XYZ file of C-alpha atoms in Angstrom:
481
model
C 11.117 29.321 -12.586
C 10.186 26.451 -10.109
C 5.887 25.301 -10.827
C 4.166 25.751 -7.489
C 1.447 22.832 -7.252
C -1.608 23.654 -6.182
C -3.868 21.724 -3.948
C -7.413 21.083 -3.800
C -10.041 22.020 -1.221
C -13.712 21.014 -1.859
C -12.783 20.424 -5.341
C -11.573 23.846 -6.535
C -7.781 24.280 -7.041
C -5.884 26.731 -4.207
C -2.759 28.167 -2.722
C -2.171 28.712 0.757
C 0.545 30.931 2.340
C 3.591 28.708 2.400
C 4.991 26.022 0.042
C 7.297 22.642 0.686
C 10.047 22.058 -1.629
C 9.630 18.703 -3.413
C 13.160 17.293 -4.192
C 14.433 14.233 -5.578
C 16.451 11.594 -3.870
C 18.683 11.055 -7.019
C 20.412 14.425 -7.616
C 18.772 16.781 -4.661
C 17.350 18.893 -7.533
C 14.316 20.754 -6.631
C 11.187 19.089 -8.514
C 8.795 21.581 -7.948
C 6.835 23.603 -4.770
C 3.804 21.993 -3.447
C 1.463 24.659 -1.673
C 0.620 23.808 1.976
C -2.962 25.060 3.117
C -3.503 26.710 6.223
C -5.531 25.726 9.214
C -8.664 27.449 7.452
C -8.408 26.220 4.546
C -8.303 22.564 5.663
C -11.370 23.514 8.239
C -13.158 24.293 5.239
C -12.341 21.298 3.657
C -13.245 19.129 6.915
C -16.593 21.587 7.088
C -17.605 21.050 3.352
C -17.090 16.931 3.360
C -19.172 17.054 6.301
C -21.703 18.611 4.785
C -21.684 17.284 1.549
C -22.050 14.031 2.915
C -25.477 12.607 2.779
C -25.687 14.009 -0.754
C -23.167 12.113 -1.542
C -24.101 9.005 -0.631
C -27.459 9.708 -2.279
C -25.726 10.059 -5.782
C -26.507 7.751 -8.353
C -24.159 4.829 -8.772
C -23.485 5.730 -12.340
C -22.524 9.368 -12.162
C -20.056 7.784 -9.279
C -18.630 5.195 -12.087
C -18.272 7.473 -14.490
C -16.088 9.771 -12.058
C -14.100 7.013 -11.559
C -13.992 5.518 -15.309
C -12.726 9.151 -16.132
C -10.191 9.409 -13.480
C -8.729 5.697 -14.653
C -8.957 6.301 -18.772
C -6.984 10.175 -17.787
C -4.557 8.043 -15.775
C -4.216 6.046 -18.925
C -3.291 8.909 -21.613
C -0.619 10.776 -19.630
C 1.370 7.567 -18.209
C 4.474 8.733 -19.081
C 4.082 12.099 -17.878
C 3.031 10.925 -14.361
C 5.624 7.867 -14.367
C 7.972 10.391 -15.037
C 6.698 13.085 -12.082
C 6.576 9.359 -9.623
C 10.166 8.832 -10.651
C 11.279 12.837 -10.051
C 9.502 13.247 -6.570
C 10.143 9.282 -5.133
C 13.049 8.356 -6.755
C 11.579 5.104 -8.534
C 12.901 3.424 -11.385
C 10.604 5.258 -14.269
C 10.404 1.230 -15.126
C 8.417 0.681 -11.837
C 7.358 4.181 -12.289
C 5.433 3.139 -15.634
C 4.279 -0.053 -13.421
C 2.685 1.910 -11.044
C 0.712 4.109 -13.199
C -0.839 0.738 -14.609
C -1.650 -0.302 -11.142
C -3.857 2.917 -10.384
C -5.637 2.923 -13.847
C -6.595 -0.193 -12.817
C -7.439 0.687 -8.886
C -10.240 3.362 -10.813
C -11.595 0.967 -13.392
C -12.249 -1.595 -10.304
C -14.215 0.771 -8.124
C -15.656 1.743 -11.548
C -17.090 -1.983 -11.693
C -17.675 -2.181 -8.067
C -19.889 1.021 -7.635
C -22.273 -0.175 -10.179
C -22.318 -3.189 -8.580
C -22.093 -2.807 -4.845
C -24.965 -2.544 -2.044
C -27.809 -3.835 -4.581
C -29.294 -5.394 -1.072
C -29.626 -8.382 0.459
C -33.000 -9.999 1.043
C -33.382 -12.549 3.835
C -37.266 -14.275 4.755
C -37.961 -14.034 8.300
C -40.899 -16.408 8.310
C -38.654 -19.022 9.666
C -39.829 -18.754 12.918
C -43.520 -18.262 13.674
C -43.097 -14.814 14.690
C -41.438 -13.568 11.605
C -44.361 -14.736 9.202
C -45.383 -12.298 7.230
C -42.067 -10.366 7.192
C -38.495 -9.611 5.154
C -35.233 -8.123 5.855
C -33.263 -6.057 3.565
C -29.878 -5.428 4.407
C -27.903 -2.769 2.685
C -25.109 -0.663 3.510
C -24.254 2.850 4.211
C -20.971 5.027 4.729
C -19.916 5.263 8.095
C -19.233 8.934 7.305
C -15.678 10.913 5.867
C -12.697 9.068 5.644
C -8.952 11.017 6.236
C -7.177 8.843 3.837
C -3.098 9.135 5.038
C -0.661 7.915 2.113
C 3.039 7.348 2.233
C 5.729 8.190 0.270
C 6.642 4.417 -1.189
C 3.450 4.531 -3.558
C 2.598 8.050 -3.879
C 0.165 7.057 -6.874
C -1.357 3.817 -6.607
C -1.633 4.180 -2.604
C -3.341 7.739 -2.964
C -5.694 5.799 -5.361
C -6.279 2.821 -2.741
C -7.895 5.143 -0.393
C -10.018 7.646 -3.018
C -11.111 4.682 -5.203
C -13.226 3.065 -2.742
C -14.462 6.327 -0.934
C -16.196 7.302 -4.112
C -17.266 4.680 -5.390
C -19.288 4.271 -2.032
C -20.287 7.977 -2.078
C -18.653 9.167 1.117
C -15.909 12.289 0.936
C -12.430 12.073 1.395
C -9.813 13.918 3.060
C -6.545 12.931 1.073
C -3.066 13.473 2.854
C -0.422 12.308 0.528
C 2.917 12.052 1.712
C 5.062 15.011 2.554
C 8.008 14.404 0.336
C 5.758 13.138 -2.601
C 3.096 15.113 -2.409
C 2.748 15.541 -6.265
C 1.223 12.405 -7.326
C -1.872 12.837 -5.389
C -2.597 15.945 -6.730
C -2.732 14.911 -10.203
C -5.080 12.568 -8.918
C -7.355 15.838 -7.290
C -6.389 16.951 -10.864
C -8.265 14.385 -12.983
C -10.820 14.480 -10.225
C -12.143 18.327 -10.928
C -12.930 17.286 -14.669
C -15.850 15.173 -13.069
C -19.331 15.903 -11.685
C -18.536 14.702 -8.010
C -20.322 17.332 -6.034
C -18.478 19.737 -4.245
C -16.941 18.982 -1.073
C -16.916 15.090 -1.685
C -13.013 14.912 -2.024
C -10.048 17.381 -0.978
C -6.565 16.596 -1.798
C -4.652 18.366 1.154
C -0.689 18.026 1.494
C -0.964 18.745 5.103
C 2.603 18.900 7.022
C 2.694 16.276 9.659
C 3.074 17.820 12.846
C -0.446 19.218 11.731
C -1.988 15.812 11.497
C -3.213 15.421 15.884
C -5.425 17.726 15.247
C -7.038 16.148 11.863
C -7.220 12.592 13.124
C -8.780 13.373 16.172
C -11.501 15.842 14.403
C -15.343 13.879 15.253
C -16.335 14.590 11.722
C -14.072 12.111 10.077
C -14.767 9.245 11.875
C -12.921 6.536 9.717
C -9.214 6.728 8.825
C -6.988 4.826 6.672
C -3.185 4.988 7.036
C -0.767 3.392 5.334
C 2.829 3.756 6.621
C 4.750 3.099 10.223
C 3.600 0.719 12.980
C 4.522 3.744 15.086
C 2.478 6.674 13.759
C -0.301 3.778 12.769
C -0.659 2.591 16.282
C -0.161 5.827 17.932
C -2.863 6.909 15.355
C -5.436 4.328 16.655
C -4.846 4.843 20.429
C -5.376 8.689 19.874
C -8.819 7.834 18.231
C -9.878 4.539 20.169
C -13.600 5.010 19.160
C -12.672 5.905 15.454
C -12.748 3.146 12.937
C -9.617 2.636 11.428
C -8.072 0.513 8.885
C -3.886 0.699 9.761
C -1.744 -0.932 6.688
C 1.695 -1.105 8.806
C 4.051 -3.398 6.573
C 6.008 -6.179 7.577
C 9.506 -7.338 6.668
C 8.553 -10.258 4.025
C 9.592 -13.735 3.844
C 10.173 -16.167 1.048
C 10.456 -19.694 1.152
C 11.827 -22.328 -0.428
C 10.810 -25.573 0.156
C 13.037 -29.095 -0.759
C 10.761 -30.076 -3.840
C 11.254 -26.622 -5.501
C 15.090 -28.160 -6.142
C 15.579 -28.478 -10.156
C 18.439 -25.922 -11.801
C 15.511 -24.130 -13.494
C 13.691 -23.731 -10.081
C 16.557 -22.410 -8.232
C 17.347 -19.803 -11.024
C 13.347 -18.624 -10.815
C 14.076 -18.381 -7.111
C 16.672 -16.165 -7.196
C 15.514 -13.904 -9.839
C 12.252 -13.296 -8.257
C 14.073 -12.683 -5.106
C 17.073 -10.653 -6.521
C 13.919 -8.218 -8.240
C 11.848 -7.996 -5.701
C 14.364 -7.721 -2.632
C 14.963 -4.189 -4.500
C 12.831 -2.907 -6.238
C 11.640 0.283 -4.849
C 14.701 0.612 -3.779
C 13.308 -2.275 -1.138
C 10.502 0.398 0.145
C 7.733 -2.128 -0.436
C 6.018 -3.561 2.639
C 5.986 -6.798 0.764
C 9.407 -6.610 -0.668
C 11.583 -9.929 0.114
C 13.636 -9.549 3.124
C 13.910 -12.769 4.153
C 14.604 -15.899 2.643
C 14.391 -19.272 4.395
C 15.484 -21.952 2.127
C 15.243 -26.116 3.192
C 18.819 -27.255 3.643
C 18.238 -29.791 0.596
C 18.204 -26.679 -1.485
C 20.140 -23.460 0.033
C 23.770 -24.577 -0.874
C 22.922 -24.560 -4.314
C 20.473 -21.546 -3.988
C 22.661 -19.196 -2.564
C 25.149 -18.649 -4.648
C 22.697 -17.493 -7.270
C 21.087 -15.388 -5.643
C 23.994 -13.442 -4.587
C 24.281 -13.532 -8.431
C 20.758 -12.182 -9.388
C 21.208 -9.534 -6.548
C 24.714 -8.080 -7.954
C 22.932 -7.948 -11.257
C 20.628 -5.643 -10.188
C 21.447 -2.631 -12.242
C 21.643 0.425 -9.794
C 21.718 4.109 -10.841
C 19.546 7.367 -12.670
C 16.195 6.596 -11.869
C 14.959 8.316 -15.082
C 17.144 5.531 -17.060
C 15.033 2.625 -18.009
C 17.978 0.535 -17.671
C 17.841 1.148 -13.849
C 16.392 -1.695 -11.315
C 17.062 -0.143 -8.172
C 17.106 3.715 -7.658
C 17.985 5.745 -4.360
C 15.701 5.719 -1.222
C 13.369 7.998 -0.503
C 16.077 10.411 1.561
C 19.389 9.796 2.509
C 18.631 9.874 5.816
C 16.932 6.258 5.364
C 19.474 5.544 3.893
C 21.643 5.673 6.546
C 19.357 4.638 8.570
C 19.556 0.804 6.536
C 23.169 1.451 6.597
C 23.385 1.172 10.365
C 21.334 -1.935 10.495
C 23.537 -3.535 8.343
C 26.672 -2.540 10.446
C 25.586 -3.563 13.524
C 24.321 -7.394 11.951
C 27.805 -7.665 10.594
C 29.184 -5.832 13.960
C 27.317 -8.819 15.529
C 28.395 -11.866 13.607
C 26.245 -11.550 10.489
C 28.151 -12.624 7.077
C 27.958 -9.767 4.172
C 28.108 -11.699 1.008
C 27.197 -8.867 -1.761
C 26.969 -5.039 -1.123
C 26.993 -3.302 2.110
C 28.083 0.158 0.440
C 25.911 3.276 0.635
C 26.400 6.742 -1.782
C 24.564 9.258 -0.898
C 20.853 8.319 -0.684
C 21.525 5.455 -2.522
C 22.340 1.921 -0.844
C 23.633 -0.784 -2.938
C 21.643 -3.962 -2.882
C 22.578 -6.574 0.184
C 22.536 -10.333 1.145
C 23.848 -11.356 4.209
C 23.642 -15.214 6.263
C 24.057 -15.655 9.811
C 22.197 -12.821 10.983
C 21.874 -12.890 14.900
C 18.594 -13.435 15.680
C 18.766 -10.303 18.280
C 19.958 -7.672 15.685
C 17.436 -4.715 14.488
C 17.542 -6.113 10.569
C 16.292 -9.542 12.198
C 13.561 -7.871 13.865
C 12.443 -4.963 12.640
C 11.525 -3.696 8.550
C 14.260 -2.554 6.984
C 12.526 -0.799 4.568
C 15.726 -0.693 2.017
C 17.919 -2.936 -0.709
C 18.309 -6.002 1.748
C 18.184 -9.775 2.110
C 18.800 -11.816 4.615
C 18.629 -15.505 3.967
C 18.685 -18.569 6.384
C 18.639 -22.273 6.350
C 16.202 -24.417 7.469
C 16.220 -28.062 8.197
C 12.571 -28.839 6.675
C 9.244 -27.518 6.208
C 7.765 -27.178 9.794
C 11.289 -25.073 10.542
C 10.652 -23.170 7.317
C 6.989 -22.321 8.297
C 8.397 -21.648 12.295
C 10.981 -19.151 11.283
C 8.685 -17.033 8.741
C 6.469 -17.030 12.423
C 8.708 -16.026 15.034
C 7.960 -12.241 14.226
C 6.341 -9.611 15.184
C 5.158 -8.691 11.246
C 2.688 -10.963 9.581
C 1.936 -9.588 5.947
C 2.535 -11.318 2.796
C 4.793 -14.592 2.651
C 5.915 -16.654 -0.228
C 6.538 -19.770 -0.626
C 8.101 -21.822 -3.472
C 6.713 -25.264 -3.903
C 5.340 -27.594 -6.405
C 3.748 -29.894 -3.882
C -0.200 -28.700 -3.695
C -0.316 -29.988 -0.367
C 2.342 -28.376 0.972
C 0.701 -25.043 -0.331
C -2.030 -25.623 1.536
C -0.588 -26.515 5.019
C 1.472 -23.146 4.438
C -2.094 -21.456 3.852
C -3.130 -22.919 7.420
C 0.417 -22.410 9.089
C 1.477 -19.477 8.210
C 0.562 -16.301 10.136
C 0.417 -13.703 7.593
C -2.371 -11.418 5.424
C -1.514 -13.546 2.330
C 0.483 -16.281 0.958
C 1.628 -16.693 -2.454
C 2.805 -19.902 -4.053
C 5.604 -20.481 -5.993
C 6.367 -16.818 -6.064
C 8.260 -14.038 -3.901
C 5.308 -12.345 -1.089
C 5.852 -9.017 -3.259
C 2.892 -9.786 -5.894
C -0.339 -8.328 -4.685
C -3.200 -7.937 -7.361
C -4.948 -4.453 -6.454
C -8.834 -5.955 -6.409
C -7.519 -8.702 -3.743
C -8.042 -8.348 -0.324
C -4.696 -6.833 0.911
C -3.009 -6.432 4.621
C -2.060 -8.142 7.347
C -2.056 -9.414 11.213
C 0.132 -8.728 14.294
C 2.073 -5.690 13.889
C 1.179 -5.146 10.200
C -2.036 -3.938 10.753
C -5.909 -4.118 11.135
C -8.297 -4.350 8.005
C -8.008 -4.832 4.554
C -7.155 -2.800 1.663
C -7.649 -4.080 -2.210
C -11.168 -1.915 -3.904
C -14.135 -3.884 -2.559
C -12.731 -4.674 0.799
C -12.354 -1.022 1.725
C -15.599 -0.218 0.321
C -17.116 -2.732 2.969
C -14.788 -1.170 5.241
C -15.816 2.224 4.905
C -19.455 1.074 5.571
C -21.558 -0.723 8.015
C -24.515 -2.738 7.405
C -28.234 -1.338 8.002
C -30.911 -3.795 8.230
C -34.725 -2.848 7.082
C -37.492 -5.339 8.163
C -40.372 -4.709 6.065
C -43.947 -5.922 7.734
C -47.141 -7.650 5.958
C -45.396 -9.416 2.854
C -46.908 -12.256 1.361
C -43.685 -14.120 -0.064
């Protein structure tokens, strides 16, 4: 008999009256039902955050921490069992599966840190001017109120955890939507989070269906919302709710560059590997995975033939085999949706020098050259198992080309020249640049997102805290400092 998952409102575990099927990408077998609340029950969970929420932010820091410390050492002792349920319900490698478990232990033990240190105050004389004698400010911050945390399907742990993390270890409650297809992952997390002594009503793990969601971001009593996933639904989130604070996380379609000095046989080979993983891993459903690469023309003759290499190494196939690099995407709908952007790039010119094929949900992993410049894989994310890679005549061209789009996320660039690094740092119109790496690594404590079309705000643990809170200024009259 299929397990029916239950969900959480107000921190007690419930059923509504339907369920979704969860299913994996691999094989189409059913994973498990996930119950769906009804309109009530997420009213009462909207109603009891609300209320709950100047208690909350009164807790102590260290009953806070300890929530969180719990949540990350739980993650901890049952890795394999949630890898596992990550690789069932997304149809990840149980390889990256495993990663990804790390990351969120690590997302709790940061806000753990964080909470106990965060909004200690910040003391600033005013006797500067005449008319300040005798006076001090003290500037601390407060929540801004609930957050509706939105999660996607691509990270259905460690996302989940990027938006609950820093809402409790501020003290303000959540509203967690995890993503409709992977809705199980989150709810281990509302799992670990009833063994705790959060009050009631601070968090609510709610696998609302979509077409549901209007009416939730638009509700006055969540005023802050952070979604990670389209640039549509994030933008058409944030003009619904123009006097809403939100933090959008929208992706990008990731470039890596290689510049003429990074040129020895042992560069080139670290070039291609790093790009040949992290092209497809995730089955390329990363907003930072590599799907770009600009090389300098001193360099890309040699360069491209291994990566095309590195890429057709990539072992593809069962997701639950820890052999596998790349697994299916998340449907095979997207799918073909990647296989019709590679089509019409060929259709239009484009060379296909390694895969191209798709099998089911599964796409095999791609490089193509030459890609028209007016195509929808030149433009847009692609979201899937594909490179493109391009040559350019120096490092002003390099830096040009990783510019002339409408995505601005993560870049990297591979270089041994320090100066060079740090005229990409200025040039470069992206979140973040690595050096000497592909624009796939992000740390989870660093400040994480993007500009353009990939988004407003920052992610990473202390960045949303700030961002989930505003500043509040006391002046304090008649001190003698």
């Amino acid at each position: 008999m299929t397990s029916i998952h239950a969900f959480w409102l107000a921190g007690r575990q419930t059923t509504g009256e339907t369920t979704l099927d969860v299913t994996s990408p691999w094989d189409g077998r059913l994973v498990a039902k996930a119950a769906v609340p009804t309109d009530a029950q997420v009213e009462e969970a909207v109603a009891a955050a609300h209320a709950v929420r100047d208690e909350f932010a009164a807790t102590p820091a260290h009953v806070r921490a300890a929530a969180l410390d719990h949540v990350s050492r739980r993650l901890a002792e049952r890795t394999e069992e949630i890898a596992q349920l990550i690789s069932a319900e997304n149809g990840k490698p149980v390889k990256w599966a495993r990663g990804e478990v790390g990351r969120a232990v690590s997302v709790f033990r940061f806000a753990a840190e964080e909470a106990r240190r965060f909004n200690g105050g910040e003391a600033q004389r005013l006797d500067t001017d005449a008319g300040g004698q005798g006076r001090l400010a003290l500037t601390r911050r407060f929540p801004k109120g609930v957050v509706l945390g939105i999660a996607p399907f691509n990270f259905p742990l460690n996302l989940c955890a990027h938006k609950v993390a820093p809402a409790i270890a501020v003290g303000t409650p959540i509203i967690l939507k995890p993503a409709p297809a992977t809705p199980l992952s989150g709810l281990v997390i509302g799992e670990l989070l009833a063994e705790t002594d959060l009050p009631a009503g601070s968090w609510s793990v709610l696998p609302v269906a979509n077409d549901k969601m209007p009416a939730l971001v638009q509700d006055e009593r969540l005023p802050v919302v952070s979604f990670t996933g389209s640039e549509k639904v994030g933008y058409a989130i944030m003009d619904s709710v123009p006097r809403k604070h939100c933090t959008l996380e929208l992706g990008g379609n990731g470039a890596a560059v290689v510049l003429g000095d990074f040129s020895t046989e042992a560069d080139l080979d670290w070039v291609a590997a790093r790009v040949a993983t992290f092209s497809n891993y995730q089955g390329g459903q990363s907003c930072i995975s590599v799907q770009r690469v600009i090389a300098d023309a001193a360099v890309y003759d040699r360069l491209l033939p291994k990566i095309v290499e590195a890429v057709e190494g990539q072992v593809t196939g069962d997701p639950s085999d820890p052999r596998t690099d790349v697994g299916p995407l998340v449907s095979e709908d997207a799918a073909k949706r990647v296989e019709s952007w590679v089509d019409e790039a060929v259709q239009a010119g484009a060379h296909l020098l390694t895969g191209g094929k798709r099998d089911g949900a599964t796409y095999a992993p791609t490089v193509l050259t030459d890609v028209p410049a007016d195509t929808t894989l030149a433009r847009e994310e692609v979201f899937g198992p594909v490179m493109t890679v391009t040559k350019a005549d120096g490092e002003q061209a390099a830096y040009d080309a990783v510019n002339d789009s409408k995505y601005g996320l993560q870049a990297g660039v591979f270089t041994h020249d320090l100066q060079a690094a740090f005229r990409a740092h200025r040039a470069l119109e992206v979140g973040g640049v690595v050096i000497g790496d592909a624009p796939s690594y992000r740390a989870d404590q660093m400040p994480y997102g993007g500009v353009k079309q990939s988004g407003v705000g920052r992610e990473g643990v202390r960045s949303a805290m700030e961002d989930y809170t505003y500043e509040r200024v006391m002046v304090l009259t008649g001190i003698e400092l």
